[in-house]
């Protein structure tokens, strides 16, 4: 008998040592739409179906936005056996019908839960029901799970996220695992083998440079962070990100109330940081300016570059202006000037001052030896230019100028 127990224990240890997340997903940062930033708890199947229709009509999947994700508040209660059900009032046709609809539009479907007893909006959490929940999501046909961190007193973060990873694996359907514990337990240090992305910050709000306190969830110490505050928190974590495991500085607020320049800067900086690109606006009332921002293929290509190297800044906030680089495939670089200040800034870039070696990618800009062709990614009318000459440009307040540099030959 003792031998059998020892054998079983050994098998269990081996099984958990070999448990893996679903590999091959999120080889580039995931892209899609999520209900939370605009609609919060006010979601229902009509909204989700309309959003699916709109994503198809606008061809968003062709730009890379394939996931249509429900956030908090889709839940009903648990049945007698502990299986979770959908809210019958807001999702009367059921989740299987909804994912069928989403899939019929050429999209993938995402769902949301929480590692604690309740979700952040006080719906049932997954604690103690992880394997049941993963099975239900797989049976319903979901392809993506965002897993939050509210109501987790005494829950071990690494353990909790591992349990759900293993449950998803055991359920048998490839499901992208998006961890959302806000960076509270430094997930970048331990989560690459668990999730496909992990939040690095608290919640974003549609503001460029504010930090807003909010206590509507009974947590007055919580702050919603603006774009700049999030960038500053996410930037130092670049060495932890790569294909299949991304730093997630939260979902996009493009189209939710910032100025067009701020939206453009926000979107560009998320691309410079190889962040997941999850739209958070109302697609049905989107302005042409918002559409133009989220569908700029050249800027999206920076985010989706196959090397998957997060960009970095060279100097912090010199007179409100920052210079960012991101190594891209084929010897290219993305180069971005971010103007954090409250006034327009005239900038002269002397390339030689940016001869730098990036330890993480092992790449050098080599401006003293290499000449690059420059493509201005937001200004299609800009004259062709190279790095032979200094770059002179005015960057508007709370805006960016971003270029793709391609080696054109030796100096
Ligand atoms: C947390 C998450 C948000 C959102 C809400 C839902 O605050 O960080 O992204 O999912 O919960 O309640």
mmCIF file of C-alpha atoms and ligand atoms in Angstrom:
data_model
loop_
_atom_site.group_PDB
_atom_site.id
_atom_site.type_symbol
_atom_site.label_atom_id
_atom_site.label_comp_id
_atom_site.label_asym_id
_atom_site.label_seq_id
_atom_site.Cartn_x
_atom_site.Cartn_y
_atom_site.Cartn_z
ATOM 1 C CA UNK A 1 0.000 0.000 0.000
ATOM 2 C CA UNK A 2 2.757 2.395 1.017
ATOM 3 C CA UNK A 3 4.445 1.719 -2.328
ATOM 4 C CA UNK A 4 1.281 2.613 -4.218
ATOM 5 C CA UNK A 5 1.000 5.910 -2.346
ATOM 6 C CA UNK A 6 4.649 6.709 -3.043
ATOM 7 C CA UNK A 7 4.107 5.923 -6.718
ATOM 8 C CA UNK A 8 0.966 8.064 -6.879
ATOM 9 C CA UNK A 9 2.717 10.942 -5.135
ATOM 10 C CA UNK A 10 5.639 10.655 -7.563
ATOM 11 C CA UNK A 11 3.228 10.631 -10.517
ATOM 12 C CA UNK A 12 1.474 13.740 -9.224
ATOM 13 C CA UNK A 13 4.752 15.595 -8.784
ATOM 14 C CA UNK A 14 5.806 14.587 -12.323
ATOM 15 C CA UNK A 15 2.426 15.571 -13.779
ATOM 16 C CA UNK A 16 2.585 19.037 -12.250
ATOM 17 C CA UNK A 17 6.224 19.447 -13.253
ATOM 18 C CA UNK A 18 5.259 18.707 -16.863
ATOM 19 C CA UNK A 19 2.039 20.713 -16.885
ATOM 20 C CA UNK A 20 2.378 23.477 -19.411
ATOM 21 C CA UNK A 21 0.443 26.426 -20.648
ATOM 22 C CA UNK A 22 -0.913 26.190 -24.186
ATOM 23 C CA UNK A 23 2.139 26.812 -26.325
ATOM 24 C CA UNK A 24 2.074 28.553 -29.691
ATOM 25 C CA UNK A 25 -0.466 31.202 -28.660
ATOM 26 C CA UNK A 26 0.341 34.934 -28.575
ATOM 27 C CA UNK A 27 3.591 34.579 -30.496
ATOM 28 C CA UNK A 28 3.017 38.276 -31.118
ATOM 29 C CA UNK A 29 1.026 40.370 -28.598
ATOM 30 C CA UNK A 30 -2.674 39.495 -28.706
ATOM 31 C CA UNK A 31 -5.062 41.918 -30.436
ATOM 32 C CA UNK A 32 -8.798 42.334 -30.128
ATOM 33 C CA UNK A 33 -11.561 44.171 -28.291
ATOM 34 C CA UNK A 34 -12.680 43.971 -24.662
ATOM 35 C CA UNK A 35 -15.920 45.238 -23.128
ATOM 36 C CA UNK A 36 -14.620 46.716 -19.852
ATOM 37 C CA UNK A 37 -13.106 50.148 -20.561
ATOM 38 C CA UNK A 38 -16.229 51.500 -22.247
ATOM 39 C CA UNK A 39 -19.105 49.404 -20.985
ATOM 40 C CA UNK A 40 -18.048 48.133 -17.551
ATOM 41 C CA UNK A 41 -20.808 45.910 -16.178
ATOM 42 C CA UNK A 42 -23.335 47.117 -18.719
ATOM 43 C CA UNK A 43 -22.924 44.230 -21.161
ATOM 44 C CA UNK A 44 -25.364 41.855 -22.845
ATOM 45 C CA UNK A 45 -25.524 39.562 -25.838
ATOM 46 C CA UNK A 46 -26.928 42.233 -28.109
ATOM 47 C CA UNK A 47 -23.935 44.504 -27.491
ATOM 48 C CA UNK A 48 -21.485 41.653 -28.045
ATOM 49 C CA UNK A 49 -23.191 40.555 -31.265
ATOM 50 C CA UNK A 50 -23.328 44.139 -32.557
ATOM 51 C CA UNK A 51 -19.635 44.467 -31.769
ATOM 52 C CA UNK A 52 -18.916 41.223 -33.628
ATOM 53 C CA UNK A 53 -20.894 42.542 -36.624
ATOM 54 C CA UNK A 54 -18.973 45.794 -36.532
ATOM 55 C CA UNK A 55 -15.606 44.084 -36.253
ATOM 56 C CA UNK A 56 -16.466 42.079 -39.343
ATOM 57 C CA UNK A 57 -17.856 45.084 -41.236
ATOM 58 C CA UNK A 58 -14.690 47.097 -40.530
ATOM 59 C CA UNK A 59 -12.440 44.143 -41.362
ATOM 60 C CA UNK A 60 -10.691 44.481 -38.003
ATOM 61 C CA UNK A 61 -9.488 40.865 -38.007
ATOM 62 C CA UNK A 62 -7.500 41.685 -41.115
ATOM 63 C CA UNK A 63 -5.548 44.250 -39.074
ATOM 64 C CA UNK A 64 -4.952 41.620 -36.379
ATOM 65 C CA UNK A 65 -7.857 42.313 -33.992
ATOM 66 C CA UNK A 66 -9.211 38.772 -33.737
ATOM 67 C CA UNK A 67 -10.321 38.400 -30.120
ATOM 68 C CA UNK A 68 -13.722 39.659 -28.989
ATOM 69 C CA UNK A 69 -13.545 39.484 -25.206
ATOM 70 C CA UNK A 70 -16.242 39.696 -22.572
ATOM 71 C CA UNK A 71 -14.963 41.170 -19.331
ATOM 72 C CA UNK A 72 -16.644 41.103 -15.901
ATOM 73 C CA UNK A 73 -20.397 40.737 -15.318
ATOM 74 C CA UNK A 74 -21.476 37.998 -17.739
ATOM 75 C CA UNK A 75 -21.966 35.562 -14.843
ATOM 76 C CA UNK A 76 -25.111 34.088 -13.367
ATOM 77 C CA UNK A 77 -24.851 31.836 -10.338
ATOM 78 C CA UNK A 78 -23.383 28.356 -9.868
ATOM 79 C CA UNK A 79 -25.707 25.393 -10.352
ATOM 80 C CA UNK A 80 -26.220 22.688 -7.706
ATOM 81 C CA UNK A 81 -23.064 20.878 -8.820
ATOM 82 C CA UNK A 82 -20.996 24.056 -8.717
ATOM 83 C CA UNK A 83 -20.854 24.705 -12.467
ATOM 84 C CA UNK A 84 -21.007 28.361 -13.454
ATOM 85 C CA UNK A 85 -23.892 29.617 -15.599
ATOM 86 C CA UNK A 86 -24.342 32.801 -17.615
ATOM 87 C CA UNK A 87 -26.607 35.643 -16.525
ATOM 88 C CA UNK A 88 -29.923 34.559 -18.057
ATOM 89 C CA UNK A 89 -31.291 38.080 -18.252
ATOM 90 C CA UNK A 90 -28.423 39.563 -20.200
ATOM 91 C CA UNK A 91 -27.304 36.462 -22.127
ATOM 92 C CA UNK A 92 -30.639 34.657 -22.698
ATOM 93 C CA UNK A 93 -29.441 32.668 -25.736
ATOM 94 C CA UNK A 94 -26.530 31.221 -23.762
ATOM 95 C CA UNK A 95 -22.790 31.374 -24.218
ATOM 96 C CA UNK A 96 -22.500 28.553 -26.746
ATOM 97 C CA UNK A 97 -24.781 30.441 -29.138
ATOM 98 C CA UNK A 98 -22.721 33.582 -28.524
ATOM 99 C CA UNK A 99 -19.338 32.004 -29.263
ATOM 100 C CA UNK A 100 -20.843 30.338 -32.359
ATOM 101 C CA UNK A 101 -21.914 33.782 -33.502
ATOM 102 C CA UNK A 102 -18.502 35.307 -32.782
ATOM 103 C CA UNK A 103 -16.726 32.448 -34.577
ATOM 104 C CA UNK A 104 -19.071 32.777 -37.568
ATOM 105 C CA UNK A 105 -17.682 36.311 -37.982
ATOM 106 C CA UNK A 106 -14.140 35.011 -38.322
ATOM 107 C CA UNK A 107 -13.262 36.062 -34.754
ATOM 108 C CA UNK A 108 -12.242 34.334 -31.543
ATOM 109 C CA UNK A 109 -14.076 34.656 -28.239
ATOM 110 C CA UNK A 110 -12.780 35.631 -24.812
ATOM 111 C CA UNK A 111 -14.184 35.344 -21.308
ATOM 112 C CA UNK A 112 -13.248 36.652 -17.851
ATOM 113 C CA UNK A 113 -12.940 35.266 -14.345
ATOM 114 C CA UNK A 114 -11.083 35.846 -11.105
ATOM 115 C CA UNK A 115 -8.752 33.764 -8.929
ATOM 116 C CA UNK A 116 -10.611 34.773 -5.769
ATOM 117 C CA UNK A 117 -14.012 34.056 -4.282
ATOM 118 C CA UNK A 118 -15.569 36.863 -6.296
ATOM 119 C CA UNK A 119 -14.720 38.908 -9.362
ATOM 120 C CA UNK A 120 -13.937 42.594 -8.942
ATOM 121 C CA UNK A 121 -17.597 43.398 -9.670
ATOM 122 C CA UNK A 122 -18.700 40.793 -7.105
ATOM 123 C CA UNK A 123 -19.781 37.995 -9.450
ATOM 124 C CA UNK A 124 -18.750 34.400 -8.590
ATOM 125 C CA UNK A 125 -14.970 33.896 -8.723
ATOM 126 C CA UNK A 126 -13.210 30.667 -9.688
ATOM 127 C CA UNK A 127 -11.507 29.835 -6.372
ATOM 128 C CA UNK A 128 -12.171 26.150 -5.682
ATOM 129 C CA UNK A 129 -13.938 25.731 -9.044
ATOM 130 C CA UNK A 130 -10.990 26.145 -11.403
ATOM 131 C CA UNK A 131 -11.272 22.799 -13.203
ATOM 132 C CA UNK A 132 -15.050 23.094 -13.492
ATOM 133 C CA UNK A 133 -14.799 26.623 -14.868
ATOM 134 C CA UNK A 134 -12.080 25.776 -17.388
ATOM 135 C CA UNK A 135 -14.204 22.884 -18.601
ATOM 136 C CA UNK A 136 -17.252 25.097 -18.973
ATOM 137 C CA UNK A 137 -15.309 27.763 -20.904
ATOM 138 C CA UNK A 138 -13.869 25.096 -23.223
ATOM 139 C CA UNK A 139 -17.317 23.533 -23.757
ATOM 140 C CA UNK A 140 -18.802 26.929 -24.495
ATOM 141 C CA UNK A 141 -16.089 27.403 -27.154
ATOM 142 C CA UNK A 142 -14.019 30.220 -25.648
ATOM 143 C CA UNK A 143 -10.476 30.857 -26.879
ATOM 144 C CA UNK A 144 -9.207 33.355 -24.299
ATOM 145 C CA UNK A 145 -9.421 33.800 -20.535
ATOM 146 C CA UNK A 146 -8.625 36.983 -18.614
ATOM 147 C CA UNK A 147 -8.075 35.990 -14.987
ATOM 148 C CA UNK A 148 -8.342 38.742 -12.389
ATOM 149 C CA UNK A 149 -7.097 39.081 -8.803
ATOM 150 C CA UNK A 150 -9.866 40.572 -6.612
ATOM 151 C CA UNK A 151 -10.945 38.932 -3.334
ATOM 152 C CA UNK A 152 -7.823 36.780 -3.035
ATOM 153 C CA UNK A 153 -6.911 37.198 0.635
ATOM 154 C CA UNK A 154 -4.628 34.284 1.598
ATOM 155 C CA UNK A 155 -4.451 33.016 -1.977
ATOM 156 C CA UNK A 156 -0.947 32.286 -3.253
ATOM 157 C CA UNK A 157 -0.585 34.058 -6.623
ATOM 158 C CA UNK A 158 1.810 31.658 -8.285
ATOM 159 C CA UNK A 159 -0.235 28.691 -7.111
ATOM 160 C CA UNK A 160 -3.563 30.204 -8.117
ATOM 161 C CA UNK A 161 -2.469 31.059 -11.644
ATOM 162 C CA UNK A 162 -0.793 27.666 -12.041
ATOM 163 C CA UNK A 163 -3.972 25.855 -11.042
ATOM 164 C CA UNK A 164 -5.959 27.703 -13.691
ATOM 165 C CA UNK A 165 -3.218 27.149 -16.284
ATOM 166 C CA UNK A 166 -3.349 23.402 -15.585
ATOM 167 C CA UNK A 167 -7.158 23.417 -15.611
ATOM 168 C CA UNK A 168 -7.202 25.109 -19.008
ATOM 169 C CA UNK A 169 -4.720 22.603 -20.311
ATOM 170 C CA UNK A 170 -6.731 19.703 -18.937
ATOM 171 C CA UNK A 171 -9.942 21.056 -20.501
ATOM 172 C CA UNK A 172 -8.373 20.336 -23.876
ATOM 173 C CA UNK A 173 -9.107 23.500 -25.849
ATOM 174 C CA UNK A 174 -6.299 25.974 -26.648
ATOM 175 C CA UNK A 175 -7.162 29.033 -24.560
ATOM 176 C CA UNK A 176 -4.932 32.106 -24.339
ATOM 177 C CA UNK A 177 -4.324 32.836 -20.649
ATOM 178 C CA UNK A 178 -4.224 36.548 -19.832
ATOM 179 C CA UNK A 179 -3.194 37.108 -16.212
ATOM 180 C CA UNK A 180 -4.529 40.206 -14.509
ATOM 181 C CA UNK A 181 -2.981 40.602 -11.075
ATOM 182 C CA UNK A 182 -1.851 44.217 -11.722
ATOM 183 C CA UNK A 183 1.830 43.510 -11.073
ATOM 184 C CA UNK A 184 1.168 43.177 -7.338
ATOM 185 C CA UNK A 185 3.364 40.088 -7.001
ATOM 186 C CA UNK A 186 5.921 40.789 -9.745
ATOM 187 C CA UNK A 187 4.443 38.223 -12.178
ATOM 188 C CA UNK A 188 7.119 39.081 -14.764
ATOM 189 C CA UNK A 189 9.551 37.152 -12.563
ATOM 190 C CA UNK A 190 7.580 33.909 -12.522
ATOM 191 C CA UNK A 191 4.720 33.900 -14.998
ATOM 192 C CA UNK A 192 6.338 33.194 -18.376
ATOM 193 C CA UNK A 193 5.611 29.485 -17.968
ATOM 194 C CA UNK A 194 2.084 30.170 -16.716
ATOM 195 C CA UNK A 195 0.384 32.832 -18.808
ATOM 196 C CA UNK A 196 0.646 34.438 -22.231
ATOM 197 C CA UNK A 197 0.572 37.928 -20.734
ATOM 198 C CA UNK A 198 0.433 39.522 -17.308
ATOM 199 C CA UNK A 199 -0.786 42.933 -16.273
ATOM 200 C CA UNK A 200 2.040 45.116 -15.000
ATOM 201 C CA UNK A 201 -0.033 47.985 -13.602
ATOM 202 C CA UNK A 202 -3.317 48.982 -12.015
ATOM 203 C CA UNK A 203 -6.261 49.921 -14.191
ATOM 204 C CA UNK A 204 -5.891 52.442 -16.963
ATOM 205 C CA UNK A 205 -8.208 55.441 -17.362
ATOM 206 C CA UNK A 206 -8.787 57.669 -20.378
ATOM 207 C CA UNK A 207 -6.327 60.310 -19.253
ATOM 208 C CA UNK A 208 -2.859 61.156 -20.493
ATOM 209 C CA UNK A 209 -1.097 62.319 -17.369
ATOM 210 C CA UNK A 210 -3.416 61.955 -14.367
ATOM 211 C CA UNK A 211 -3.669 59.371 -11.676
ATOM 212 C CA UNK A 212 -7.301 59.151 -10.557
ATOM 213 C CA UNK A 213 -8.269 57.742 -7.195
ATOM 214 C CA UNK A 214 -11.425 55.747 -7.129
ATOM 215 C CA UNK A 215 -13.218 53.935 -4.396
ATOM 216 C CA UNK A 216 -16.367 52.736 -6.129
ATOM 217 C CA UNK A 217 -15.202 49.152 -5.661
ATOM 218 C CA UNK A 218 -14.723 49.729 -1.947
ATOM 219 C CA UNK A 219 -10.974 50.089 -2.313
ATOM 220 C CA UNK A 220 -9.957 53.721 -1.762
ATOM 221 C CA UNK A 221 -6.265 52.911 -2.124
ATOM 222 C CA UNK A 222 -6.842 51.961 -5.762
ATOM 223 C CA UNK A 223 -5.804 54.392 -8.418
ATOM 224 C CA UNK A 224 -6.662 54.446 -12.078
ATOM 225 C CA UNK A 225 -3.525 55.355 -13.979
ATOM 226 C CA UNK A 226 -3.149 57.591 -16.988
ATOM 227 C CA UNK A 227 -1.050 56.750 -20.020
ATOM 228 C CA UNK A 228 2.255 58.306 -18.862
ATOM 229 C CA UNK A 229 2.117 56.747 -15.416
ATOM 230 C CA UNK A 230 1.558 53.323 -16.981
ATOM 231 C CA UNK A 231 4.408 53.781 -19.451
ATOM 232 C CA UNK A 232 6.807 54.623 -16.611
ATOM 233 C CA UNK A 233 5.820 51.491 -14.714
ATOM 234 C CA UNK A 234 5.949 49.156 -17.715
ATOM 235 C CA UNK A 235 9.158 50.336 -19.387
ATOM 236 C CA UNK A 236 11.712 48.862 -16.945
ATOM 237 C CA UNK A 237 10.201 45.375 -17.374
ATOM 238 C CA UNK A 238 11.205 44.898 -20.997
ATOM 239 C CA UNK A 239 13.668 42.088 -20.409
ATOM 240 C CA UNK A 240 10.870 39.814 -19.191
ATOM 241 C CA UNK A 241 8.696 40.040 -22.326
ATOM 242 C CA UNK A 242 8.928 38.012 -25.510
ATOM 243 C CA UNK A 243 6.966 35.763 -27.873
ATOM 244 C CA UNK A 244 4.271 33.922 -25.913
ATOM 245 C CA UNK A 245 4.750 35.948 -22.690
ATOM 246 C CA UNK A 246 4.070 39.678 -22.725
ATOM 247 C CA UNK A 247 4.019 42.564 -20.298
ATOM 248 C CA UNK A 248 0.462 43.922 -20.371
ATOM 249 C CA UNK A 249 0.133 47.628 -19.504
ATOM 250 C CA UNK A 250 -3.690 47.289 -19.710
ATOM 251 C CA UNK A 251 -6.202 47.717 -22.483
ATOM 252 C CA UNK A 252 -6.512 50.651 -24.850
ATOM 253 C CA UNK A 253 -8.477 53.811 -24.113
ATOM 254 C CA UNK A 254 -8.230 55.085 -27.698
ATOM 255 C CA UNK A 255 -11.545 56.712 -28.595
ATOM 256 C CA UNK A 256 -12.678 57.055 -24.998
ATOM 257 C CA UNK A 257 -12.193 60.774 -24.429
ATOM 258 C CA UNK A 258 -8.555 61.822 -24.792
ATOM 259 C CA UNK A 259 -7.520 64.201 -27.581
ATOM 260 C CA UNK A 260 -6.643 62.739 -30.976
ATOM 261 C CA UNK A 261 -2.944 63.485 -30.315
ATOM 262 C CA UNK A 262 -3.102 61.729 -26.936
ATOM 263 C CA UNK A 263 -4.860 58.736 -28.453
ATOM 264 C CA UNK A 264 -2.208 58.565 -31.160
ATOM 265 C CA UNK A 265 0.593 58.781 -28.582
ATOM 266 C CA UNK A 266 -1.078 56.155 -26.354
ATOM 267 C CA UNK A 267 -1.532 53.731 -29.259
ATOM 268 C CA UNK A 268 1.994 54.282 -30.578
ATOM 269 C CA UNK A 269 3.605 53.812 -27.169
ATOM 270 C CA UNK A 270 1.698 50.561 -26.603
ATOM 271 C CA UNK A 271 3.132 49.396 -29.937
ATOM 272 C CA UNK A 272 6.642 50.539 -28.945
ATOM 273 C CA UNK A 273 6.246 48.455 -25.769
ATOM 274 C CA UNK A 274 5.032 45.318 -27.622
ATOM 275 C CA UNK A 275 1.835 45.448 -25.567
ATOM 276 C CA UNK A 276 -1.347 43.482 -26.165
ATOM 277 C CA UNK A 277 -3.641 45.731 -28.243
ATOM 278 C CA UNK A 278 -7.156 45.350 -26.879
ATOM 279 C CA UNK A 279 -9.493 48.055 -28.091
ATOM 280 C CA UNK A 280 -11.769 49.387 -25.382
ATOM 281 C CA UNK A 281 -14.022 51.820 -27.215
ATOM 282 C CA UNK A 282 -17.526 51.674 -28.679
ATOM 283 C CA UNK A 283 -16.908 50.475 -32.223
ATOM 284 C CA UNK A 284 -20.409 51.459 -33.285
ATOM 285 C CA UNK A 285 -19.869 55.162 -32.613
ATOM 286 C CA UNK A 286 -16.176 55.366 -33.470
ATOM 287 C CA UNK A 287 -14.938 58.571 -35.178
ATOM 288 C CA UNK A 288 -12.874 58.445 -38.400
ATOM 289 C CA UNK A 289 -9.881 59.760 -36.387
ATOM 290 C CA UNK A 290 -10.091 56.845 -33.946
ATOM 291 C CA UNK A 291 -10.467 54.363 -36.800
ATOM 292 C CA UNK A 292 -7.396 55.833 -38.530
ATOM 293 C CA UNK A 293 -5.340 55.422 -35.361
ATOM 294 C CA UNK A 294 -6.242 51.825 -34.593
ATOM 295 C CA UNK A 295 -5.799 50.699 -38.200
ATOM 296 C CA UNK A 296 -2.399 52.205 -39.006
ATOM 297 C CA UNK A 297 -0.725 49.072 -40.345
ATOM 298 C CA UNK A 298 2.805 50.473 -40.103
ATOM 299 C CA UNK A 299 2.385 51.243 -36.411
ATOM 300 C CA UNK A 300 0.666 47.912 -35.725
ATOM 301 C CA UNK A 301 3.632 46.221 -37.440
ATOM 302 C CA UNK A 302 5.917 47.678 -34.750
ATOM 303 C CA UNK A 303 3.819 45.992 -32.086
ATOM 304 C CA UNK A 304 3.521 42.749 -34.016
ATOM 305 C CA UNK A 305 7.160 42.506 -35.060
ATOM 306 C CA UNK A 306 8.178 38.814 -34.980
ATOM 307 C CA UNK A 307 11.272 39.464 -32.833
ATOM 308 C CA UNK A 308 8.931 40.443 -29.981
ATOM 309 C CA UNK A 309 11.417 42.794 -28.296
ATOM 310 C CA UNK A 310 9.898 45.490 -26.117
ATOM 311 C CA UNK A 311 11.184 48.988 -26.880
ATOM 312 C CA UNK A 312 13.154 51.220 -24.532
ATOM 313 C CA UNK A 313 13.746 54.900 -23.917
ATOM 314 C CA UNK A 314 17.161 56.444 -24.115
ATOM 315 C CA UNK A 315 16.709 59.405 -21.836
ATOM 316 C CA UNK A 316 13.890 60.119 -19.479
ATOM 317 C CA UNK A 317 11.937 63.275 -19.861
ATOM 318 C CA UNK A 318 14.506 65.793 -21.115
ATOM 319 C CA UNK A 319 12.410 68.959 -21.234
ATOM 320 C CA UNK A 320 9.340 66.762 -21.527
ATOM 321 C CA UNK A 321 10.671 64.923 -24.601
ATOM 322 C CA UNK A 322 11.679 61.262 -24.664
ATOM 323 C CA UNK A 323 13.393 59.195 -27.357
ATOM 324 C CA UNK A 324 12.423 55.553 -27.744
ATOM 325 C CA UNK A 325 13.885 52.718 -29.822
ATOM 326 C CA UNK A 326 12.569 49.244 -30.607
ATOM 327 C CA UNK A 327 14.614 46.653 -32.522
ATOM 328 C CA UNK A 328 12.672 45.170 -35.433
ATOM 329 C CA UNK A 329 13.320 42.286 -37.778
ATOM 330 C CA UNK A 330 15.660 42.676 -40.744
ATOM 331 C CA UNK A 331 17.953 45.128 -38.933
ATOM 332 C CA UNK A 332 15.207 47.780 -38.779
ATOM 333 C CA UNK A 333 14.457 50.016 -35.802
ATOM 334 C CA UNK A 334 11.332 51.841 -34.707
ATOM 335 C CA UNK A 335 12.240 55.292 -33.423
ATOM 336 C CA UNK A 336 9.704 57.355 -31.521
ATOM 337 C CA UNK A 337 9.778 60.839 -30.034
ATOM 338 C CA UNK A 338 7.245 61.241 -27.231
ATOM 339 C CA UNK A 339 6.315 64.744 -26.129
ATOM 340 C CA UNK A 340 5.020 64.523 -22.558
ATOM 341 C CA UNK A 341 4.989 68.281 -22.078
ATOM 342 C CA UNK A 342 2.072 70.688 -22.280
ATOM 343 C CA UNK A 343 3.486 72.587 -25.246
ATOM 344 C CA UNK A 344 4.652 71.739 -28.765
ATOM 345 C CA UNK A 345 8.368 70.971 -28.940
ATOM 346 C CA UNK A 346 10.834 71.667 -31.734
ATOM 347 C CA UNK A 347 13.262 68.792 -31.796
ATOM 348 C CA UNK A 348 16.569 68.268 -33.586
ATOM 349 C CA UNK A 349 17.884 64.726 -33.618
ATOM 350 C CA UNK A 350 21.607 64.338 -34.148
ATOM 351 C CA UNK A 351 21.743 60.617 -34.922
ATOM 352 C CA UNK A 352 25.343 60.220 -33.810
ATOM 353 C CA UNK A 353 24.238 60.985 -30.272
ATOM 354 C CA UNK A 354 22.048 57.894 -30.466
ATOM 355 C CA UNK A 355 24.766 55.365 -31.290
ATOM 356 C CA UNK A 356 23.795 52.800 -28.736
ATOM 357 C CA UNK A 357 24.038 49.138 -27.875
ATOM 358 C CA UNK A 358 20.982 47.358 -26.561
ATOM 359 C CA UNK A 359 22.096 44.638 -24.162
ATOM 360 C CA UNK A 360 18.791 42.810 -24.271
ATOM 361 C CA UNK A 361 18.550 42.368 -28.039
ATOM 362 C CA UNK A 362 22.306 42.453 -28.627
ATOM 363 C CA UNK A 363 21.682 45.036 -31.355
ATOM 364 C CA UNK A 364 23.456 48.325 -32.019
ATOM 365 C CA UNK A 365 22.002 51.314 -33.833
ATOM 366 C CA UNK A 366 25.419 52.061 -35.376
ATOM 367 C CA UNK A 367 24.442 55.489 -36.700
ATOM 368 C CA UNK A 368 28.140 56.265 -37.187
ATOM 369 C CA UNK A 369 28.469 53.396 -39.685
ATOM 370 C CA UNK A 370 25.028 52.744 -41.135
ATOM 371 C CA UNK A 371 22.666 55.031 -43.005
ATOM 372 C CA UNK A 372 18.972 54.308 -42.548
ATOM 373 C CA UNK A 373 16.011 55.261 -44.721
ATOM 374 C CA UNK A 374 13.305 56.807 -42.570
ATOM 375 C CA UNK A 375 9.580 56.302 -42.985
ATOM 376 C CA UNK A 376 7.371 58.682 -41.011
ATOM 377 C CA UNK A 377 4.529 56.423 -39.857
ATOM 378 C CA UNK A 378 1.927 59.054 -38.990
ATOM 379 C CA UNK A 379 2.667 61.523 -41.748
ATOM 380 C CA UNK A 380 2.322 59.851 -45.129
ATOM 381 C CA UNK A 381 3.077 63.195 -46.840
ATOM 382 C CA UNK A 382 6.461 63.635 -45.155
ATOM 383 C CA UNK A 383 9.339 63.903 -47.646
ATOM 384 C CA UNK A 384 11.596 60.835 -47.951
ATOM 385 C CA UNK A 385 14.536 61.236 -45.578
ATOM 386 C CA UNK A 386 17.571 59.361 -44.312
ATOM 387 C CA UNK A 387 19.715 59.473 -41.199
ATOM 388 C CA UNK A 388 22.518 61.152 -43.165
ATOM 389 C CA UNK A 389 21.140 64.447 -41.916
ATOM 390 C CA UNK A 390 19.868 65.600 -38.546
ATOM 391 C CA UNK A 391 16.127 65.168 -38.148
ATOM 392 C CA UNK A 392 14.224 68.373 -37.416
ATOM 393 C CA UNK A 393 10.644 68.004 -36.400
ATOM 394 C CA UNK A 394 8.001 69.698 -34.262
ATOM 395 C CA UNK A 395 6.183 67.234 -32.026
ATOM 396 C CA UNK A 396 2.841 68.504 -30.757
ATOM 397 C CA UNK A 397 1.907 68.513 -27.096
ATOM 398 C CA UNK A 398 1.046 65.012 -25.808
ATOM 399 C CA UNK A 399 1.845 63.605 -29.240
ATOM 400 C CA UNK A 400 4.472 61.442 -30.897
ATOM 401 C CA UNK A 401 6.495 61.305 -34.078
ATOM 402 C CA UNK A 402 7.402 57.747 -35.034
ATOM 403 C CA UNK A 403 9.633 56.414 -37.781
ATOM 404 C CA UNK A 404 10.689 53.078 -39.176
ATOM 405 C CA UNK A 405 14.414 53.063 -39.902
ATOM 406 C CA UNK A 406 15.633 50.596 -42.510
ATOM 407 C CA UNK A 407 19.345 50.088 -43.259
ATOM 408 C CA UNK A 408 20.128 51.608 -46.646
ATOM 409 C CA UNK A 409 23.886 51.108 -46.735
ATOM 410 C CA UNK A 410 27.163 51.981 -45.071
ATOM 411 C CA UNK A 411 28.300 55.505 -44.404
HETATM 412 C C1 LIG B 1 -10.178 44.783 -12.531
HETATM 413 C C2 LIG B 1 -9.362 44.655 -13.819
HETATM 414 C C3 LIG B 1 -10.067 45.410 -14.924
HETATM 415 C C4 LIG B 1 -11.469 44.839 -15.119
HETATM 416 C C5 LIG B 1 -12.240 44.897 -13.816
HETATM 417 C C6 LIG B 1 -13.567 44.159 -13.899
HETATM 418 O O1 LIG B 1 -10.218 46.094 -12.060
HETATM 419 O O2 LIG B 1 -8.068 45.145 -13.628
HETATM 420 O O3 LIG B 1 -9.336 45.325 -16.142
HETATM 421 O O4 LIG B 1 -11.380 43.525 -15.582
HETATM 422 O O5 LIG B 1 -11.499 44.327 -12.756
HETATM 423 O O6 LIG B 1 -14.269 44.198 -12.718
#
